[in-house]
Each structure stands twice: as structure tokens, then as C-alpha cells.
PDB file of C-alpha atoms in Angstrom:
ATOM      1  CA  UNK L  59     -15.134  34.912  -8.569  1.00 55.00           C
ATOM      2  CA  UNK L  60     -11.873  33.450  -9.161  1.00 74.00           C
ATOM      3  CA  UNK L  61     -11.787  31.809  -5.782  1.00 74.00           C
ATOM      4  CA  UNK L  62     -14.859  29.458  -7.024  1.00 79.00           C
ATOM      5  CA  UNK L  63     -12.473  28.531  -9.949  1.00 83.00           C
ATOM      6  CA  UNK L  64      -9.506  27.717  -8.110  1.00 83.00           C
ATOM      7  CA  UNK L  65     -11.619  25.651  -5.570  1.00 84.00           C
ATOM      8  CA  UNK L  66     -13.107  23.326  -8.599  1.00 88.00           C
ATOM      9  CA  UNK L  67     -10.140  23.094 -10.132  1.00 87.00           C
ATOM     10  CA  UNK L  68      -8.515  22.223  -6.939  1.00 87.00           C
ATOM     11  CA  UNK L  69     -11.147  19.529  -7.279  1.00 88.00           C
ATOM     12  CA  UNK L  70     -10.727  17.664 -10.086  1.00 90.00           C
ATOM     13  CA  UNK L  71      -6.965  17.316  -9.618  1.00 89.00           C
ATOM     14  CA  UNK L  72      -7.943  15.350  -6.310  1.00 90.00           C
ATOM     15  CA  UNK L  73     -10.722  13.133  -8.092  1.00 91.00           C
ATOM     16  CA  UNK L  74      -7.795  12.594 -11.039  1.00 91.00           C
ATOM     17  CA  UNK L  75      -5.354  12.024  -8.504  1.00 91.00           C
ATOM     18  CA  UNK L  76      -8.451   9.395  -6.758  1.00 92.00           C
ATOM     19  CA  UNK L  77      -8.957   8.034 -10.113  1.00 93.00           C
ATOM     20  CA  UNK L  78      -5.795   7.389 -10.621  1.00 92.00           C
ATOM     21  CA  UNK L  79      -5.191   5.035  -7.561  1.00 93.00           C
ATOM     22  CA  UNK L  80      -8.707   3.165  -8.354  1.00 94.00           C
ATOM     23  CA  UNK L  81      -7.514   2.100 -11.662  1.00 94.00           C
ATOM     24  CA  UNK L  82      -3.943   0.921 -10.400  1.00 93.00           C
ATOM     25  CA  UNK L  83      -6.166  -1.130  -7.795  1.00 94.00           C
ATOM     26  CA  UNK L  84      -7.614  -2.586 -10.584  1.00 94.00           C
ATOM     27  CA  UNK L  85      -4.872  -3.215 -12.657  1.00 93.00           C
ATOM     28  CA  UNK L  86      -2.828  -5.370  -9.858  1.00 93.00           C
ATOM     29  CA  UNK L  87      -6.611  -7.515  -9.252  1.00 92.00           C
ATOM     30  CA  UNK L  88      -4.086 -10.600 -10.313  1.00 92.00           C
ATOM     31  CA  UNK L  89      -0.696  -9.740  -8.480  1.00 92.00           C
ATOM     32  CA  UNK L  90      -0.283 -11.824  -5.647  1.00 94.00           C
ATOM     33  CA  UNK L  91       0.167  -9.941  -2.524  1.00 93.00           C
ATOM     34  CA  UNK L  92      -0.794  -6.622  -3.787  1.00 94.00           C
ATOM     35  CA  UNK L  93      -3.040  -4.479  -1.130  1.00 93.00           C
ATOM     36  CA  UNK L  94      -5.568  -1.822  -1.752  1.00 92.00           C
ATOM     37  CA  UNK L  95      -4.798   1.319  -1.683  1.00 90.00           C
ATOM     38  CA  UNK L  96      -7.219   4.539  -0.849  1.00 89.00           C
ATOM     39  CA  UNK L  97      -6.491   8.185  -2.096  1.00 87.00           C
ATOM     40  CA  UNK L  98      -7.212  10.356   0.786  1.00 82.00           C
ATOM     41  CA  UNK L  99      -8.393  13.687   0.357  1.00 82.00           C
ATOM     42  CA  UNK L 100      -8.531  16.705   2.910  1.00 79.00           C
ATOM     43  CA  UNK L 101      -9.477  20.610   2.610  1.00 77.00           C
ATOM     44  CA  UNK L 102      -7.453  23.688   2.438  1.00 74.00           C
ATOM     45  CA  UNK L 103      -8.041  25.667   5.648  1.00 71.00           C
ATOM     46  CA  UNK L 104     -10.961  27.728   5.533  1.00 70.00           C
ATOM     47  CA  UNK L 105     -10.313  31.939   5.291  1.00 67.00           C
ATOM     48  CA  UNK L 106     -12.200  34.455   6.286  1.00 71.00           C
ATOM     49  CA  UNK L 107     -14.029  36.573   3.470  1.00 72.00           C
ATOM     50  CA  UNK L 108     -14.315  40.167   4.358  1.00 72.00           C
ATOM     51  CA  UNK L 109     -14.879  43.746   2.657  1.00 72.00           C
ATOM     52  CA  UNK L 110     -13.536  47.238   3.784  1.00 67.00           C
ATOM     53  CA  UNK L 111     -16.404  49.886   4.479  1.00 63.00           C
ATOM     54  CA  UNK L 112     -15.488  53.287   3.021  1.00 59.00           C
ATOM     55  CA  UNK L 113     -14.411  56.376   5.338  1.00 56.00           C
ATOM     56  CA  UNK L 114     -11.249  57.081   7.402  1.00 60.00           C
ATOM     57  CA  UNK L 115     -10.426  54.677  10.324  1.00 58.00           C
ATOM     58  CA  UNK L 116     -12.435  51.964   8.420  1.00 59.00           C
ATOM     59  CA  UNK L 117     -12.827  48.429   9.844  1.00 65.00           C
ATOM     60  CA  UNK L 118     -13.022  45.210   7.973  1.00 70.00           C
ATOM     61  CA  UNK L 119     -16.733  43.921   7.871  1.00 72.00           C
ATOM     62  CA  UNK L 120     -16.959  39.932   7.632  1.00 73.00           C
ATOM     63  CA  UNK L 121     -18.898  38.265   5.217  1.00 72.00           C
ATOM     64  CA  UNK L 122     -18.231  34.818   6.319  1.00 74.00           C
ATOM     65  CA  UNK L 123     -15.783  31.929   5.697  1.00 73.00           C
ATOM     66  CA  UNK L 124     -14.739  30.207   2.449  1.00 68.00           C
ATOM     67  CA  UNK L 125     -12.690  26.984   1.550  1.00 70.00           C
ATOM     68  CA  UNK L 126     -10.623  26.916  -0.571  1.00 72.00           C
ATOM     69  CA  UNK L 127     -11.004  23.186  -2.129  1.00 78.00           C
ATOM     70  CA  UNK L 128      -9.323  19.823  -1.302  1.00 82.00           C
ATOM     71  CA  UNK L 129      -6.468  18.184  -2.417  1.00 76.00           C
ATOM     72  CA  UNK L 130      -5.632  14.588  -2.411  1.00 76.00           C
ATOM     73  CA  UNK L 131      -2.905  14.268   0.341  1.00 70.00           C
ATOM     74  CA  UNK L 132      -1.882  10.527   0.760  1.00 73.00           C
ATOM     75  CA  UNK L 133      -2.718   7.094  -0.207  1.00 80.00           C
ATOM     76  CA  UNK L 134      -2.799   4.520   2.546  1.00 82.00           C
ATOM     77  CA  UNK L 135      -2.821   0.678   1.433  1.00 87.00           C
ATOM     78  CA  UNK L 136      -5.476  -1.099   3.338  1.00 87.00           C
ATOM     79  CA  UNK L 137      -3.518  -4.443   5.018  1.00 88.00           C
ATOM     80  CA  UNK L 138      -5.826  -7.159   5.391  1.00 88.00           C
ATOM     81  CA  UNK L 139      -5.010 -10.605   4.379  1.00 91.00           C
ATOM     82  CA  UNK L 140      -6.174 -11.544   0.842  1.00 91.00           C
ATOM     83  CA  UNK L 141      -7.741 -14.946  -0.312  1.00 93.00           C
ATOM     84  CA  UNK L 142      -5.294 -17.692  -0.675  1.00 95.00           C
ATOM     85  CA  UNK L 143      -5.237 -19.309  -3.662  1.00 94.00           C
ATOM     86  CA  UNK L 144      -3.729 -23.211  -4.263  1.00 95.00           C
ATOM     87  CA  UNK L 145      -1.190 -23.810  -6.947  1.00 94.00           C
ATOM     88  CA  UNK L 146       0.386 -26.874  -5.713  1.00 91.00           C
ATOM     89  CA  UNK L 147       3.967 -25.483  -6.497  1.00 92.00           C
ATOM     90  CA  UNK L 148       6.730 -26.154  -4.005  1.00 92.00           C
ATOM     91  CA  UNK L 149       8.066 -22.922  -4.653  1.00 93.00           C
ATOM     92  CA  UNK L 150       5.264 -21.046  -4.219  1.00 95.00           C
ATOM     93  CA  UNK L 151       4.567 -19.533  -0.400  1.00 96.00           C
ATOM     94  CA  UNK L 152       1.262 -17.580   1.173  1.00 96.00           C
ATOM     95  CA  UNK L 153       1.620 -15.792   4.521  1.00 95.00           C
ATOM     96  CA  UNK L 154      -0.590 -16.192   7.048  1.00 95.00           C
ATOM     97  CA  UNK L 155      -0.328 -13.135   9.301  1.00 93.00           C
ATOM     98  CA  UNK L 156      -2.236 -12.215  12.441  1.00 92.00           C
ATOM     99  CA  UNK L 157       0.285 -10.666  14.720  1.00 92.00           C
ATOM    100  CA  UNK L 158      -1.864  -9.239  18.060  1.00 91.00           C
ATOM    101  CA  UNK L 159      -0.581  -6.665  20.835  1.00 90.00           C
ATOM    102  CA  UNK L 160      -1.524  -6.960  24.169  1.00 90.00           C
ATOM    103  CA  UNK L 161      -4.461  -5.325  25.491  1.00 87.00           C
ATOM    104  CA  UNK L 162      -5.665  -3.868  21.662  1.00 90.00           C
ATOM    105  CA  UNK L 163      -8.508  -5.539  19.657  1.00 90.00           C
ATOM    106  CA  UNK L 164      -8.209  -4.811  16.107  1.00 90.00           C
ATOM    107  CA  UNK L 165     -10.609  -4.075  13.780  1.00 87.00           C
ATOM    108  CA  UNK L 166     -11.583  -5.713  10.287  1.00 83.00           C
ATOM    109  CA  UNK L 167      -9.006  -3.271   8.675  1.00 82.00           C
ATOM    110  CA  UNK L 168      -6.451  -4.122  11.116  1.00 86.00           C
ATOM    111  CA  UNK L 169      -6.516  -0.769  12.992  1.00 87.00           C
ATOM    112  CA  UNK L 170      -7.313   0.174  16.541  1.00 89.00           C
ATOM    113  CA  UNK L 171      -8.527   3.756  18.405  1.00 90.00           C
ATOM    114  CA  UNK L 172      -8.391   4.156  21.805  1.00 88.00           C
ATOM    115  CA  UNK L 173     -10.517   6.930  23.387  1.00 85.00           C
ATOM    116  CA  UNK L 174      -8.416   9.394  22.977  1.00 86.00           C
ATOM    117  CA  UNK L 175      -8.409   8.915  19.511  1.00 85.00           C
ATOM    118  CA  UNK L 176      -5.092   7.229  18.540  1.00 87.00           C
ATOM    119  CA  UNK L 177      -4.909   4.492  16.027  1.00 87.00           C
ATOM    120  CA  UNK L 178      -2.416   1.594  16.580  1.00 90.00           C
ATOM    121  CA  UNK L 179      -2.319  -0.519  13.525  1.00 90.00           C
ATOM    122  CA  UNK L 180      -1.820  -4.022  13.581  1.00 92.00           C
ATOM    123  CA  UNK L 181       1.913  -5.318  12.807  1.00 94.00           C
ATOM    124  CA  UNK L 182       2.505  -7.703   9.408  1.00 95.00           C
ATOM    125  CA  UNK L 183       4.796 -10.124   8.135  1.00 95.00           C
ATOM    126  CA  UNK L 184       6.308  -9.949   5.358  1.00 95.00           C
ATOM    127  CA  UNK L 185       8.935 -12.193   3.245  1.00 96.00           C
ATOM    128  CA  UNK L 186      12.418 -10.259   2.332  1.00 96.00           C
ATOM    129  CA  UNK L 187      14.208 -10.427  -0.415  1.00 95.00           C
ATOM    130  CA  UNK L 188      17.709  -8.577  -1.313  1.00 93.00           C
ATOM    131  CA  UNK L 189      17.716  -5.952  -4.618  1.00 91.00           C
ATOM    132  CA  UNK L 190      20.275  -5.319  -6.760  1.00 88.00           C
ATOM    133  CA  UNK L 191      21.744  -2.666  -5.167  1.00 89.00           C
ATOM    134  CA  UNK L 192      22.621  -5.423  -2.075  1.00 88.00           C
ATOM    135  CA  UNK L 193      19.548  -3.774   0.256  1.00 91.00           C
ATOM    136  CA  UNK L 194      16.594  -5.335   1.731  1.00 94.00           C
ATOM    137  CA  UNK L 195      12.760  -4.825   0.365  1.00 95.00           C
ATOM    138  CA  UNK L 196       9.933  -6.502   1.660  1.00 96.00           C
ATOM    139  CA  UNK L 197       6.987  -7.948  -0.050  1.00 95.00           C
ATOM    140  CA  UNK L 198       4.115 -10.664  -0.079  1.00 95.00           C
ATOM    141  CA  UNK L 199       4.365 -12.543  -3.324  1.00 94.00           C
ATOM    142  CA  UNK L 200       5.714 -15.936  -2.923  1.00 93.00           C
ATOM    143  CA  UNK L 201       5.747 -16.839  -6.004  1.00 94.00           C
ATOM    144  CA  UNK L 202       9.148 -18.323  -6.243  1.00 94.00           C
ATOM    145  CA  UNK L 203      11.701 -20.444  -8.104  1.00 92.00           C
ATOM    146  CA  UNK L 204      15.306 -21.103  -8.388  1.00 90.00           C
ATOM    147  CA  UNK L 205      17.845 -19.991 -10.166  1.00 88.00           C
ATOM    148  CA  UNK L 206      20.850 -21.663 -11.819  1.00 84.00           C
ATOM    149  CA  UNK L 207      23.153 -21.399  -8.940  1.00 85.00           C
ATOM    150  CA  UNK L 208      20.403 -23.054  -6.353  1.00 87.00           C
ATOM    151  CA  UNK L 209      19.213 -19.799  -4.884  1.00 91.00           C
ATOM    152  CA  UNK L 210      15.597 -19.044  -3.943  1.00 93.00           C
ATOM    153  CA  UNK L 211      14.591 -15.845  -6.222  1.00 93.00           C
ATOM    154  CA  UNK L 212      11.440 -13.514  -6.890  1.00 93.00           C
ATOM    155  CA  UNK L 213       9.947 -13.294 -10.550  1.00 89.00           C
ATOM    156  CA  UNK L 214      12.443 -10.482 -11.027  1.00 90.00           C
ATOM    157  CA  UNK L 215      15.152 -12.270 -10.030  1.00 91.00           C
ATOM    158  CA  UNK L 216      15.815 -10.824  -6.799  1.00 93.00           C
ATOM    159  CA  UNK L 217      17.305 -13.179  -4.163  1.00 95.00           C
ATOM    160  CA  UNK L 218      15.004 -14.089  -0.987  1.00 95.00           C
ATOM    161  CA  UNK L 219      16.513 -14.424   1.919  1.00 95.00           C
ATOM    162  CA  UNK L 220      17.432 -16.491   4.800  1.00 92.00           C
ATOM    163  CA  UNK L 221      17.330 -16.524   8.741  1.00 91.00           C
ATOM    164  CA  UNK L 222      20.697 -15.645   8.799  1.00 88.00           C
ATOM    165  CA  UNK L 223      20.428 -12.579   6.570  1.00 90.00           C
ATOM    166  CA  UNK L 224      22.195 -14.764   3.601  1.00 90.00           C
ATOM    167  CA  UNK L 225      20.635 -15.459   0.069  1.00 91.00           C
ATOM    168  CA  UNK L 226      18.464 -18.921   0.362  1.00 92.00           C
ATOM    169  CA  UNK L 227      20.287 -21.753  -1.384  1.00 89.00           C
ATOM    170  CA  UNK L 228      18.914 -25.014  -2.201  1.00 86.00           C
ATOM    171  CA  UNK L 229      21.509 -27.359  -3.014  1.00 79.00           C
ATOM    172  CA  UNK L 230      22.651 -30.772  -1.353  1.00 73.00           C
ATOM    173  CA  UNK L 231      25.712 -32.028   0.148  1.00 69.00           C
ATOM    174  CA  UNK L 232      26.796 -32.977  -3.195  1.00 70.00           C
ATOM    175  CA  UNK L 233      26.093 -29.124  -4.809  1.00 71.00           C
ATOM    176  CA  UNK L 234      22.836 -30.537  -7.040  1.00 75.00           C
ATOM    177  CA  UNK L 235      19.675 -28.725  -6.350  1.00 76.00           C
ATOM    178  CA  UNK L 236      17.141 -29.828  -3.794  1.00 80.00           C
ATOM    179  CA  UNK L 237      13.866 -30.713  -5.998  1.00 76.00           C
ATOM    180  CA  UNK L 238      11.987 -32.546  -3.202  1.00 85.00           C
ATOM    181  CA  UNK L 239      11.523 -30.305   0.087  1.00 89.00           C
ATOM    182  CA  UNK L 240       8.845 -29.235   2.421  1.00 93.00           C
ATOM    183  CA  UNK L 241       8.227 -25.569   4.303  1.00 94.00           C
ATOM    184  CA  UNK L 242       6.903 -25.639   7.764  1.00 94.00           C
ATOM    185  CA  UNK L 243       5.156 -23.238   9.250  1.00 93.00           C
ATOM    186  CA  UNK L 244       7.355 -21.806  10.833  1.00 93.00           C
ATOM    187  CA  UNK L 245       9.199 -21.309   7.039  1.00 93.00           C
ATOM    188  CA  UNK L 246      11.737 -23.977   7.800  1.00 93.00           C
ATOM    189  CA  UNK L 247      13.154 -26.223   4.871  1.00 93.00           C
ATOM    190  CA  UNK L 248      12.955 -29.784   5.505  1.00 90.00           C
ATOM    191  CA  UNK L 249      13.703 -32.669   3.381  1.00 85.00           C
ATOM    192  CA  UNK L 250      11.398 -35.375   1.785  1.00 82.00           C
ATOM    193  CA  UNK L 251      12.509 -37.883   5.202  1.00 82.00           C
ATOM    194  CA  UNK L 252      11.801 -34.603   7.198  1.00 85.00           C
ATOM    195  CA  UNK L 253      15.019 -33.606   8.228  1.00 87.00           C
ATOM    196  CA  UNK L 254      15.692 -30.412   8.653  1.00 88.00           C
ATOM    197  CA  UNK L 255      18.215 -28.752   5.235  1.00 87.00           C
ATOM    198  CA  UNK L 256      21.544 -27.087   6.448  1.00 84.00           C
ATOM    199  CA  UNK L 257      22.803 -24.399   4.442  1.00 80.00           C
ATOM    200  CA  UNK L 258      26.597 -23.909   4.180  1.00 75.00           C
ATOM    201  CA  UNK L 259      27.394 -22.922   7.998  1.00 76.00           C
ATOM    202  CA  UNK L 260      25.549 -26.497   9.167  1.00 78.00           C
ATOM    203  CA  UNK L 261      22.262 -24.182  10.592  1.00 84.00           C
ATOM    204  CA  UNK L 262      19.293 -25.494   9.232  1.00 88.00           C
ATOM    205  CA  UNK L 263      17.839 -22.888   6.579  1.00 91.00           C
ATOM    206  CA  UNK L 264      14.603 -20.730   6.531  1.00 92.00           C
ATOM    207  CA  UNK L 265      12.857 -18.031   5.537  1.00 95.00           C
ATOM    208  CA  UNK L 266      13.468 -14.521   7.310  1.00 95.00           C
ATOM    209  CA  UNK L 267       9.962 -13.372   7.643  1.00 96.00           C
ATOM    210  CA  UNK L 268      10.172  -9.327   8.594  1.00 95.00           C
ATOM    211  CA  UNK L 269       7.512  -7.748  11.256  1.00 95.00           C
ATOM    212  CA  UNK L 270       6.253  -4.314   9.947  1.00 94.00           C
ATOM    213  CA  UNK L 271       5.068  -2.297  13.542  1.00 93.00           C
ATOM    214  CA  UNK L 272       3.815   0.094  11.193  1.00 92.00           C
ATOM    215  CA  UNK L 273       3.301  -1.108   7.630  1.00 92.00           C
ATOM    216  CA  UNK L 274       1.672   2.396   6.705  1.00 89.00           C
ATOM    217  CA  UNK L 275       5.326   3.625   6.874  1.00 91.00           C
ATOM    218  CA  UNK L 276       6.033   0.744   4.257  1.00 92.00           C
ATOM    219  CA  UNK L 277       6.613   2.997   0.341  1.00 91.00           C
ATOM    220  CA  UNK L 278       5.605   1.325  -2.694  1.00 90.00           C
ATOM    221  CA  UNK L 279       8.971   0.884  -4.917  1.00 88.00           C
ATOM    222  CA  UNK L 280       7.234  -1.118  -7.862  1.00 86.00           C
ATOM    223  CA  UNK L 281       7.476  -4.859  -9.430  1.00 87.00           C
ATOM    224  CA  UNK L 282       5.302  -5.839  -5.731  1.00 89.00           C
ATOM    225  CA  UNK L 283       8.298  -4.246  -3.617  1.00 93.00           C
ATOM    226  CA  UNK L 284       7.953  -2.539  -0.635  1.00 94.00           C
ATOM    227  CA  UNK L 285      10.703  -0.510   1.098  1.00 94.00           C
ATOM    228  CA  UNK L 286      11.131   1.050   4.718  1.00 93.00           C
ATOM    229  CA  UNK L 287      12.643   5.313   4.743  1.00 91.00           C
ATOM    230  CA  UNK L 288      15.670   5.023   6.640  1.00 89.00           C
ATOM    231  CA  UNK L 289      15.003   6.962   9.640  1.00 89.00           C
ATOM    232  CA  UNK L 290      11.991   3.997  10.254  1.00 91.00           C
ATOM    233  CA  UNK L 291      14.372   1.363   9.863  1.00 91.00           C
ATOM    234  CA  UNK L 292      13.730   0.132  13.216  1.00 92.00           C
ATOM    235  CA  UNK L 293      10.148  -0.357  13.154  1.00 93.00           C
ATOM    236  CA  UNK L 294      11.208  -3.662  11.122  1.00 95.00           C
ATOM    237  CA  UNK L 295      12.138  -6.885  12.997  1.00 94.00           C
ATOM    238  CA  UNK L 296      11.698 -10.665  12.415  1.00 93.00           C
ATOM    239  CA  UNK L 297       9.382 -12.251  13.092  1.00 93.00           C
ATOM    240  CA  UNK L 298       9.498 -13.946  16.766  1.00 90.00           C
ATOM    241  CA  UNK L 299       8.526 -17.062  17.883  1.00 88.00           C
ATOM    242  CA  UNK L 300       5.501 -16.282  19.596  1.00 88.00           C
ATOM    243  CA  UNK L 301       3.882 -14.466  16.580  1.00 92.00           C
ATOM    244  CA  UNK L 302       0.820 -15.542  15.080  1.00 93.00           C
ATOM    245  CA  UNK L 303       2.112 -15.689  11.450  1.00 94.00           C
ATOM    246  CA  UNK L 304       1.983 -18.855   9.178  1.00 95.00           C
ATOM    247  CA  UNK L 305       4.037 -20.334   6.091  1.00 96.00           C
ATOM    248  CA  UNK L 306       1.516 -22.022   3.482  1.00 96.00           C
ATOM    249  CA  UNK L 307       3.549 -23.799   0.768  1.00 95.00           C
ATOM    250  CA  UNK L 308       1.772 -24.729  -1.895  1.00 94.00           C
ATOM    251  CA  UNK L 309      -0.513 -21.386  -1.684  1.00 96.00           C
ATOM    252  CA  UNK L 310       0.067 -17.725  -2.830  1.00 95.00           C
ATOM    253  CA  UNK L 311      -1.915 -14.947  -1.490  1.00 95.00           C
ATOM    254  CA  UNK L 312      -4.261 -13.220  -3.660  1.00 95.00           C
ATOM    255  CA  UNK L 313      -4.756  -9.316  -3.827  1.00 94.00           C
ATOM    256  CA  UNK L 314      -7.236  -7.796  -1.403  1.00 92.00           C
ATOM    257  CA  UNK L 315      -8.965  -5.459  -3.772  1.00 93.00           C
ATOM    258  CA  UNK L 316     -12.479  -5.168  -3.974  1.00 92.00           C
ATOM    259  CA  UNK L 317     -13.149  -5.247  -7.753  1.00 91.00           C
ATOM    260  CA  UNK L 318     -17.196  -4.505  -7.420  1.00 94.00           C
ATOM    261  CA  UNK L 319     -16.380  -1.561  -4.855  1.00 93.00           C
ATOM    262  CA  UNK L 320     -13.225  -0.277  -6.887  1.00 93.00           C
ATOM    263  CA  UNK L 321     -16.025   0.353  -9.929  1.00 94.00           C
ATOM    264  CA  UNK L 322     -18.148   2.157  -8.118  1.00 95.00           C
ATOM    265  CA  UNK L 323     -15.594   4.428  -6.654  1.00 93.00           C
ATOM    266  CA  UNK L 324     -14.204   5.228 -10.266  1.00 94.00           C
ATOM    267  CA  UNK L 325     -17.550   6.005 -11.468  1.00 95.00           C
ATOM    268  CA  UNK L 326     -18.077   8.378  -8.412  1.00 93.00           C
ATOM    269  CA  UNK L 327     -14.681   9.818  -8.680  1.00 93.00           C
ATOM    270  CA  UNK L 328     -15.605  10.433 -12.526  1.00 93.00           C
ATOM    271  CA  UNK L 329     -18.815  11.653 -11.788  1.00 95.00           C
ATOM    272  CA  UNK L 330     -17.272  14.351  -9.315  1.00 92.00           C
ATOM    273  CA  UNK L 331     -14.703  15.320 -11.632  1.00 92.00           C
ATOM    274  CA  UNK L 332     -17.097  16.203 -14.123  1.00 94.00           C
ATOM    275  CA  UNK L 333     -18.735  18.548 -11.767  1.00 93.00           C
ATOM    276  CA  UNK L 334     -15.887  19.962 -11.258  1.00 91.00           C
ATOM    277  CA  UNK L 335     -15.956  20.444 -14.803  1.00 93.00           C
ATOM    278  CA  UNK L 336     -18.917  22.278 -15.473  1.00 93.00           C
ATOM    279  CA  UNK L 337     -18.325  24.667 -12.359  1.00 90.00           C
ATOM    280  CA  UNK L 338     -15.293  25.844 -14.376  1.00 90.00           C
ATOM    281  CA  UNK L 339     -17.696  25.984 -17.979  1.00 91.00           C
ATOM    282  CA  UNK L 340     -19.755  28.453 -15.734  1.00 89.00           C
ATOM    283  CA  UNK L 341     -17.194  30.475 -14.566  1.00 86.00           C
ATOM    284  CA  UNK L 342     -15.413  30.637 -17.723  1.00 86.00           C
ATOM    285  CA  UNK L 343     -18.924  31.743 -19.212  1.00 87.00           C
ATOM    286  CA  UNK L 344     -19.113  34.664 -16.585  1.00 86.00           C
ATOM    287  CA  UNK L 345     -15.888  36.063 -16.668  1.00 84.00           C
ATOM    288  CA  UNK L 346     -16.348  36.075 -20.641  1.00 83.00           C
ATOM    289  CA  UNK L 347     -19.704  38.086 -20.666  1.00 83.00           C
ATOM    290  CA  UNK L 348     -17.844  40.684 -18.092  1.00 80.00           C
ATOM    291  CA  UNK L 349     -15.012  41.038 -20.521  1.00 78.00           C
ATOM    292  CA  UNK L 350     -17.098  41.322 -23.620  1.00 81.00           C
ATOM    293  CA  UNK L 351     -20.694  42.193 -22.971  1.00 78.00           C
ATOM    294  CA  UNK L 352     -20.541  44.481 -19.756  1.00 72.00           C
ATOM    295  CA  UNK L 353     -17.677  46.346 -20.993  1.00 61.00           C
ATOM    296  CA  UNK L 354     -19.786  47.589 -23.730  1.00 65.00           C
ATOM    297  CA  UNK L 355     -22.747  48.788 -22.030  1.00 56.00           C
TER     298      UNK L 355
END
């Protein structure tokens, strides 16, 4: 009997856990950048149920196999490309990312399975910025500005960074700030006559935009900052010149989430969770009429 309970309750802490990445879907609708992410869920391995007849030299007889519930194993963010959205801010930036492989055709999702059943998933670019603790993080919100000392920063402060691995600055010849610039494509910094900006070593500045192979491997670290384990390090590279990726100034990206869909999974994922819920009522019934009632006949 108790195996029932422990496979409900097994239950509802994978709907919570589902529930639980629905509504933080739902709560980044208006962060730039921010992808979807789905809870997946997977079964215990099944056992096999069996009773021992009576006698010496006694066999097991089987009655059958039994799981023993699911639990919520991973969530995977879903990378398309979200709507871009115009602000008309110099400092704010959209990517444009459709990096291809030869010989694979992605899917809608950005995945691809060959016949053999493994899934290649389609490489994206990302802008990088440089944390407090002086190490890189990746992440798609442009959204942009400048700081006292001419440097390019996130909203938290955080200091984007260059081609040359160097915090951008934006400051002239004569050390004021650069007000009047314009981002290729490409992410290069040109000037109002179109001339390309040199930072401090004479190279003309731009953005280092970072190729994920894999951006599954990519963990969420908060404030729209993603980070790579170490051991994956070198599944991140720069972008190259032949890549299909695009700088939009004047444009952030918009989160990907489906806000009609996300409702109806997190009144599903309720809806499961409360049978869950009533499977444990039952059995909580049943084992109290076998403690109290039976006992007494």
C-alpha cells in the first residue's frame, strides 16, 4: 500500500517542481533575452512485484511490475530567437543569431536528430560581459549604457566586453565620452562620419560576441547571466566571420515565452498535483480504518 503513496507523492513534488519553472517563465515575460525553460520529468525504473509461496524450497511467484513515480530531472531552456522590439537607444543591442552546421537542418526549436537518434543542437551567440569576480558570463540583454569612466556596462553594472577580451570604452582622443556612434553588424563601433573608433591600442573596437556549440550546457546564474562549468569551457568561441549572426542597434530582443501556453501548462501542472493529492487523502483514509477499525474486529 505504501508503494501507491510514495509514487503520488513522488508526483506532486515533480508537478511543484513543473510549477515552479512555469511561473518563473512568466515572471521574466518582460526581461529581454530571457528563454523558456521546460521542467522535464522521467520515471523511476520499474521493479518487479512478487510474493513467496509457502513450503520449503519455495520460489518467488511474480505478480507483475510496478513504477515507482517520476521525478522532475532537468530543465532545458528552449533557444529560439525572441521578437525584437525597437527602442531607438544607441545603447541598446538585439542579436540576430542563426549559426548553421554543415550537412544538419535544424528544426523550429533549433535541434536536429539523425537516424540514429542523436540530437545536435544549433550553436548561439551571445554578448559577454565580465563579473565582479574578473570572469566571463554570457547573456542576451543588450540593454546597455555607460558608466562614468566611458565603459560599456549591463543594468547591473557589469562591464561588456571587447574583441580583444578588454572592457568596452567609449571615449575620444580627447578622454570625453563618445555620444554619437553607430554598431554594424558585425558589432563594430563607428563614428557619426563612419570611421571606424580605436580603443587605446589603435584597433578599432567591438563587441566580442561568444558562440555557444552547446548552449544546453549554458547554467542559469541570475540577474539574465549565463555561465559555462569549467570542464565545458571549450565549447565557447567567438563568433567567426562566416557566422550567420547579426548586431541590431537600436533593438533589444524580447523573451521567447509563450504566455497563452505557459497558462495552460500551470493549470495542468496544478490540476495533476491535485490528483496527486487526493491519491494520498485515500491512502491516508485506508491505512487509518486498518489501524482503528480492523484492529477491533
Amino acid at each position: 500500500m505504501l508503494r501507491g503513496l510514495y509514487t503520488a507523492a513522488a508526483g506532486m513534488i515533480s508537478e511543484q517542481r513543473r510549477h515552479d519553472t512555469i511561473t518563473n517563465n512568466i515572471a521574466n515575460l518582460n526581461s529581454p533575452g530571457f528563454k523558456q525553460g521546460n521542467a522535464l520529468s522521467r520515471s523511476f525504473p520499474e521493479m518487479l512485484i512478487s510474493t513467496i509461496r509457502g513450503g520449503q524450497g519455495a520460489s518467488p511467484a511474480p505478480l507483475g511490475r510496478m513504477s515507482l513515480g517520476v521525478f522532475s530531472e532537468e530543465s532545458i531552456s528552449v533557444h529560439t530567437q525572441g521578437d525584437l522590439q525597437e527602442t531607438q537607444n544607441p545603447f541598446d543591442f538585439a542579436l540576430v543569431s542563426n549559426i548553421q552546421l554543415p550537412g544538419i537542418a535544424f528544426d523550429a526549436t533549433g535541434k536536429y536528430v539523425n537516424g540514429e537518434g542523436e540530437r545536435t543542437f544549433q550553436p548561439q551567440a551571445l554578448f559577454t560581459v565580465l563579473n565582479p569576480n574578473g570572469e566571463q558570463r554570457y547573456s542576451l540583454n543588450g540593454k546597455f549604457t555607460v558608466d562614468a569612466a566611458g565603459q560599456l556596462v549591463n543594468a547591473n553594472g557589469e562591464q561588456v566586453l571587447g574583441r580583444d577580451g578588454q572592457p568596452l570604452v567609449l571615449l575620444d582622443g580627447a578622454g570625453q565620452p563618445i555620444a554619437n556612434f553607430k554598431v554594424t553588424a558585425k558589432g563594430e563601433f563607428m563614428d557619426s562620419d563612419g570611421r571606424p573608433i580605436l580603443g587605446a591600442a589603435g584597433a578599432p573596437i567591438g563587441l566580442m560576441l561568444s558562440r555557444a556549440e552547446n548552449p544546453n550546457l549554458l547554467l542559469r546564474e541570475g540577474n539574465g547571466l549565463l555561465r559555462i562549468n569549467p570542464g565545458d569551457e571549450a565549447t565557447i568561441t567567438q563568433v567567426a566571420p562566416g557566422d550567420q549572426v547579426e548586431v541590431r542597434q537600436g533593438f533589444i530582443e524580447r523573451s521567447n515565452v509563450d504566455s497563452a501556453q505557459s497558462m495552460v501548462d500551470m493549470m495542468s501542472a496544478l490540476r495533476a498535483y491535485e490528483a496527486n493529492q487526493k491519491v494520498i487523502q485515500s491512502y491516508d483514509k485506508s491505512m487509518d480504518k486498518a489501524a482503528n477499525e480492523v484492529g477491533r474486529v
